[in-house]
Amino acid sequence: MNDIDTKIKERELTLYFGPQHIGMVGNFGITLTVKGDTIQEAVATPGFLHRGFEKMLENVRYLQGFPFVCRINVMDPDPNEQVYAMAIEELAGLEVPPRAHYLRTMALEMSRLTSHLAWLWAYGNELGFDTIGHWSMVQRDYFIDLFDMIAGGRVYHMYIWPGGVRRDMPEGFEAKMRQTLDGLEGSLRDYDSTFFNNRVFRKRASGIGVLTQEDALRFGVTGSCLRATGIKRDVRIEEPYAAYADLDFEVPTMTDGDAYARAIVIRKEIEQSISIIRQVLDKLPTGPAWNRVPNPFKWKIPPGETYVRMESARGELGAYAVSDGSEKIHRIAYRVPSYPHGILALETLLRGMNIADVGHMLLSLNIAAPEIDR
Amino acid sequence: MREETIKQDIEKRYDGSCVSVQRRQRIIVSVPKDSVFSLVAYMKEEGFGHLSFITCVDWIKEGEFELVYHLASYQDGIHAMVKTRIDRADPTYLSLVPLFENAQTYEREIHEMFGVRFVGNGRLIPFLLTNWQEMPPMKKDFDTEAYAERMFEHE
């Protein structure tokens, strides 16, 4: 090795891996200090999507908050509506009819599916394997059509509402839903043979970005990243909301905690979501799909505070809401799942890693930048 | 009920604490500001090993900030909120980083959004805001509209 080579290998460089980088998904940034190809230090720099939703929610009436909350997570919007609605219901003492609980469960699982399928596209794309992405995005689009049918919106639905849901199921929806679920279930075999069981992917993901159980607990990581380390924890089981108490489903776990384990957990969750939606359709009770809410312009909610939580596609999503008795919320704070694993866990995992794995790690951890910024 | 046992335990150990079981799986603990650290350390040993998040509420009329620590127990499925009030005019408080590493990011956000300084947190650097010169924006007296008009002036 000559002198110049040695100098290049020992020189420390600061690289900015930001939203303009082709390997970056979404608006997020990481400042990397590298020596050769190896990362010495990584500092996450979020904030590109800071829209101040929590502040804006303090300035509008309760129902006017819905167009904001669904935008907290672009890929997985419905859980944010669900926690907001749950918080309002608990503060105001509003009842939700059983049919609405089932319809909410369906919307939440559809949202989880669209999020996981979009993740599969992005992950495949990131690893230079576009085929799987073309397939999964087609399936995702069918679910988006269903959202369009039931809520009137493709990306943001504002479907879940205090006291129930905004609309009941339209005619022909159930048949179309069953057909779409069958279609997705059929394609899972193709996803397995081309991607999840692909030798190239296995080699690329096994043993990379190992998050140990201790680290996951230390950083407060939840969701699929935690379940991939072998801890079976899911808010749907721990504190059932919507209709989850009546439904039968499994919580998939893996033990390795590496990128491959995380991918397999998400793959198995797709299967569970399909099963949950089928059960919802089978057991759907009759009756009203919503209870009337008071006049939104005069609706004052008694003083109080509450914390509600649920399991979104990425982990524990919660909202701490405080009412001071006026027609506007005094404070609402969102507990978002991407926060712990998007900052501290990511920075820890990237240390000592190759530059080529940065994008891989962002997707493997399933980080949603809009969630962190809010 | 596990919730009631925890309530009695905490009330016995910490003078001036007020524990209420809000409903199943929810406990609210209000304590004076000097006992939060030892209370959280005690609760961590009792199974509340997951710091879910930390948040701050601005009670401008009372001149106080309320810090709310959200702790969860995986064993019992209980979510506890530990609340304390600090002076709004000089908001300084003890960091929880020695107990929970992930407190670092939450404290960093509260420092930026409310101006609370956490002693013992070595990373209170800017988080979501860029080149922010105004008062911390989540404070109730920050006027969003006036700021927008000044910043994005229109004819």
PDB file of C-alpha atoms in Angstrom, chain A residues 42-48 50 52 54-55 58-59 90 217-222 226 231 233 238-240 305-309 316 318-320 322-324 329-336 339-340 343-344 347 372-374, chain B residues 22-26 28 49-53 55-61 66 68 70 72-74 77-79 81 83 100-106 108-109 113-114 123 125 127-130 137-144:
ATOM      1  CA  ALA A  42     -23.743   9.325  13.265  1.00  0.00           C
ATOM      2  CA  VAL A  43     -25.968  12.189  14.328  1.00  0.00           C
ATOM      3  CA  ALA A  44     -29.604  12.148  13.285  1.00  0.00           C
ATOM      4  CA  THR A  45     -30.910  15.554  12.206  1.00  0.00           C
ATOM      5  CA  PRO A  46     -34.691  15.490  11.947  1.00  0.00           C
ATOM      6  CA  GLY A  47     -36.875  18.566  11.517  1.00  0.00           C
ATOM      7  CA  PHE A  48     -37.431  18.807   7.770  1.00  0.00           C
ATOM      8  CA  HIS A  50     -41.742  19.952  11.391  1.00  0.00           C
ATOM      9  CA  GLY A  52     -46.014  22.209  14.479  1.00  0.00           C
ATOM     10  CA  GLU A  54     -49.260  19.943  18.356  1.00  0.00           C
ATOM     11  CA  LYS A  55     -49.289  23.739  18.474  1.00  0.00           C
ATOM     12  CA  GLU A  58     -54.208  23.938  20.444  1.00  0.00           C
ATOM     13  CA  ASN A  59     -55.527  26.711  18.216  1.00  0.00           C
ATOM     14  CA  GLU A  90     -62.303   9.537  26.986  1.00  0.00           C
ATOM     15  CA  LEU A 217     -35.453  -1.893  26.069  1.00  0.00           C
ATOM     16  CA  ARG A 218     -32.883   0.732  27.028  1.00  0.00           C
ATOM     17  CA  PHE A 219     -33.906   2.983  24.146  1.00  0.00           C
ATOM     18  CA  GLY A 220     -37.630   2.413  24.634  1.00  0.00           C
ATOM     19  CA  VAL A 221     -38.032   0.782  21.216  1.00  0.00           C
ATOM     20  CA  THR A 222     -41.473  -0.707  20.514  1.00  0.00           C
ATOM     21  CA  LEU A 226     -38.753  -4.864  19.594  1.00  0.00           C
ATOM     22  CA  ILE A 231     -40.039  -9.674  23.197  1.00  0.00           C
ATOM     23  CA  ARG A 233     -45.264  -7.049  23.210  1.00  0.00           C
ATOM     24  CA  GLU A 238     -51.810  -5.609  26.379  1.00  0.00           C
ATOM     25  CA  GLU A 239     -54.658  -3.114  26.358  1.00  0.00           C
ATOM     26  CA  PRO A 240     -57.164  -4.055  23.639  1.00  0.00           C
ATOM     27  CA  GLU A 305     -56.446  14.525  31.173  1.00  0.00           C
ATOM     28  CA  THR A 306     -55.962  11.178  29.559  1.00  0.00           C
ATOM     29  CA  TYR A 307     -53.383   8.994  27.890  1.00  0.00           C
ATOM     30  CA  VAL A 308     -54.524   6.615  25.174  1.00  0.00           C
ATOM     31  CA  ARG A 309     -52.344   4.172  23.295  1.00  0.00           C
ATOM     32  CA  GLU A 316     -46.713   2.025  20.366  1.00  0.00           C
ATOM     33  CA  GLY A 318     -50.086   7.250  22.107  1.00  0.00           C
ATOM     34  CA  ALA A 319     -51.579  10.619  22.830  1.00  0.00           C
ATOM     35  CA  TYR A 320     -51.567  12.538  26.087  1.00  0.00           C
ATOM     36  CA  VAL A 322     -55.325  17.733  28.512  1.00  0.00           C
ATOM     37  CA  SER A 323     -58.577  19.658  28.433  1.00  0.00           C
ATOM     38  CA  ASP A 324     -59.160  22.863  30.405  1.00  0.00           C
ATOM     39  CA  ILE A 329     -57.668  21.353  23.566  1.00  0.00           C
ATOM     40  CA  HIS A 330     -55.198  22.695  26.140  1.00  0.00           C
ATOM     41  CA  ARG A 331     -52.379  20.357  25.180  1.00  0.00           C
ATOM     42  CA  ILE A 332     -51.968  17.229  23.146  1.00  0.00           C
ATOM     43  CA  ALA A 333     -48.679  15.388  22.919  1.00  0.00           C
ATOM     44  CA  TYR A 334     -48.107  12.450  20.620  1.00  0.00           C
ATOM     45  CA  ARG A 335     -45.949   9.508  21.618  1.00  0.00           C
ATOM     46  CA  VAL A 336     -44.722   8.259  18.266  1.00  0.00           C
ATOM     47  CA  TYR A 339     -38.967   8.522  17.937  1.00  0.00           C
ATOM     48  CA  PRO A 340     -36.851   6.063  19.987  1.00  0.00           C
ATOM     49  CA  ILE A 343     -32.813   8.799  16.837  1.00  0.00           C
ATOM     50  CA  LEU A 344     -30.937   6.926  19.558  1.00  0.00           C
ATOM     51  CA  GLU A 347     -27.269   6.435  15.901  1.00  0.00           C
ATOM     52  CA  ILE A 372     -40.629  12.239  14.540  1.00  0.00           C
ATOM     53  CA  ASP A 373     -41.090  15.841  13.478  1.00  0.00           C
ATOM     54  CA  ARG A 374     -44.882  16.175  13.810  1.00  0.00           C
TER      55      ARG A 374
ATOM     56  CA  GLN B  22     -57.803   6.785  36.770  1.00  0.00           C
ATOM     57  CA  ARG B  23     -59.138   3.544  35.351  1.00  0.00           C
ATOM     58  CA  ARG B  24     -57.866   0.049  34.659  1.00  0.00           C
ATOM     59  CA  GLN B  25     -54.170   0.164  33.605  1.00  0.00           C
ATOM     60  CA  ARG B  26     -53.825   3.911  34.304  1.00  0.00           C
ATOM     61  CA  ILE B  28     -51.564   9.250  37.807  1.00  0.00           C
ATOM     62  CA  GLY B  49     -38.961  -0.372  32.927  1.00  0.00           C
ATOM     63  CA  HIS B  50     -40.250   1.405  29.837  1.00  0.00           C
ATOM     64  CA  LEU B  51     -40.067   5.177  29.675  1.00  0.00           C
ATOM     65  CA  SER B  52     -42.717   5.755  27.056  1.00  0.00           C
ATOM     66  CA  PHE B  53     -42.145   9.472  26.725  1.00  0.00           C
ATOM     67  CA  THR B  55     -44.036  15.747  27.875  1.00  0.00           C
ATOM     68  CA  CYS B  56     -44.612  19.238  29.183  1.00  0.00           C
ATOM     69  CA  VAL B  57     -47.817  21.222  29.708  1.00  0.00           C
ATOM     70  CA  ASP B  58     -47.786  24.987  29.972  1.00  0.00           C
ATOM     71  CA  TRP B  59     -50.116  26.265  32.734  1.00  0.00           C
ATOM     72  CA  ILE B  60     -49.577  29.926  32.019  1.00  0.00           C
ATOM     73  CA  LYS B  61     -52.212  31.238  34.487  1.00  0.00           C
ATOM     74  CA  GLU B  66     -46.031  20.583  34.333  1.00  0.00           C
ATOM     75  CA  VAL B  68     -45.317  14.456  32.750  1.00  0.00           C
ATOM     76  CA  HIS B  70     -44.952   8.355  31.119  1.00  0.00           C
ATOM     77  CA  ALA B  72     -45.110   1.625  31.442  1.00  0.00           C
ATOM     78  CA  SER B  73     -44.809  -1.757  33.020  1.00  0.00           C
ATOM     79  CA  TYR B  74     -44.624  -4.663  30.611  1.00  0.00           C
ATOM     80  CA  GLY B  77     -49.637  -3.733  31.472  1.00  0.00           C
ATOM     81  CA  ILE B  78     -50.030  -0.566  33.529  1.00  0.00           C
ATOM     82  CA  HIS B  79     -49.247   2.895  32.215  1.00  0.00           C
ATOM     83  CA  MET B  81     -48.019   9.167  34.556  1.00  0.00           C
ATOM     84  CA  LYS B  83     -46.413  14.571  37.142  1.00  0.00           C
ATOM     85  CA  PHE B 100     -33.433   6.093  31.253  1.00  0.00           C
ATOM     86  CA  GLU B 101     -31.179   6.725  28.297  1.00  0.00           C
ATOM     87  CA  ASN B 102     -34.052   7.549  25.979  1.00  0.00           C
ATOM     88  CA  ALA B 103     -35.007  10.499  28.214  1.00  0.00           C
ATOM     89  CA  GLN B 104     -32.234  12.341  26.370  1.00  0.00           C
ATOM     90  CA  THR B 105     -34.258  12.948  23.203  1.00  0.00           C
ATOM     91  CA  TYR B 106     -37.479  13.852  24.992  1.00  0.00           C
ATOM     92  CA  ARG B 108     -33.967  17.750  24.187  1.00  0.00           C
ATOM     93  CA  GLU B 109     -37.337  18.392  22.584  1.00  0.00           C
ATOM     94  CA  MET B 113     -40.095  23.718  22.615  1.00  0.00           C
ATOM     95  CA  PHE B 114     -40.622  25.003  26.174  1.00  0.00           C
ATOM     96  CA  ARG B 123     -27.159  16.948  24.583  1.00  0.00           C
ATOM     97  CA  ILE B 125     -28.649  20.869  21.126  1.00  0.00           C
ATOM     98  CA  PHE B 127     -33.580  19.263  17.581  1.00  0.00           C
ATOM     99  CA  LEU B 128     -36.409  20.090  15.190  1.00  0.00           C
ATOM    100  CA  LEU B 129     -36.032  23.838  14.710  1.00  0.00           C
ATOM    101  CA  THR B 130     -33.423  25.534  12.553  1.00  0.00           C
ATOM    102  CA  PRO B 137     -42.686  28.012  20.305  1.00  0.00           C
ATOM    103  CA  MET B 138     -44.795  25.609  22.356  1.00  0.00           C
ATOM    104  CA  LYS B 139     -45.172  28.130  25.192  1.00  0.00           C
ATOM    105  CA  LYS B 140     -48.717  29.432  25.434  1.00  0.00           C
ATOM    106  CA  ASP B 141     -47.643  33.070  25.058  1.00  0.00           C
ATOM    107  CA  PHE B 142     -45.947  32.443  21.721  1.00  0.00           C
ATOM    108  CA  ASP B 143     -48.199  34.077  19.146  1.00  0.00           C
ATOM    109  CA  THR B 144     -48.181  31.877  16.053  1.00  0.00           C
TER     110      THR B 144
END
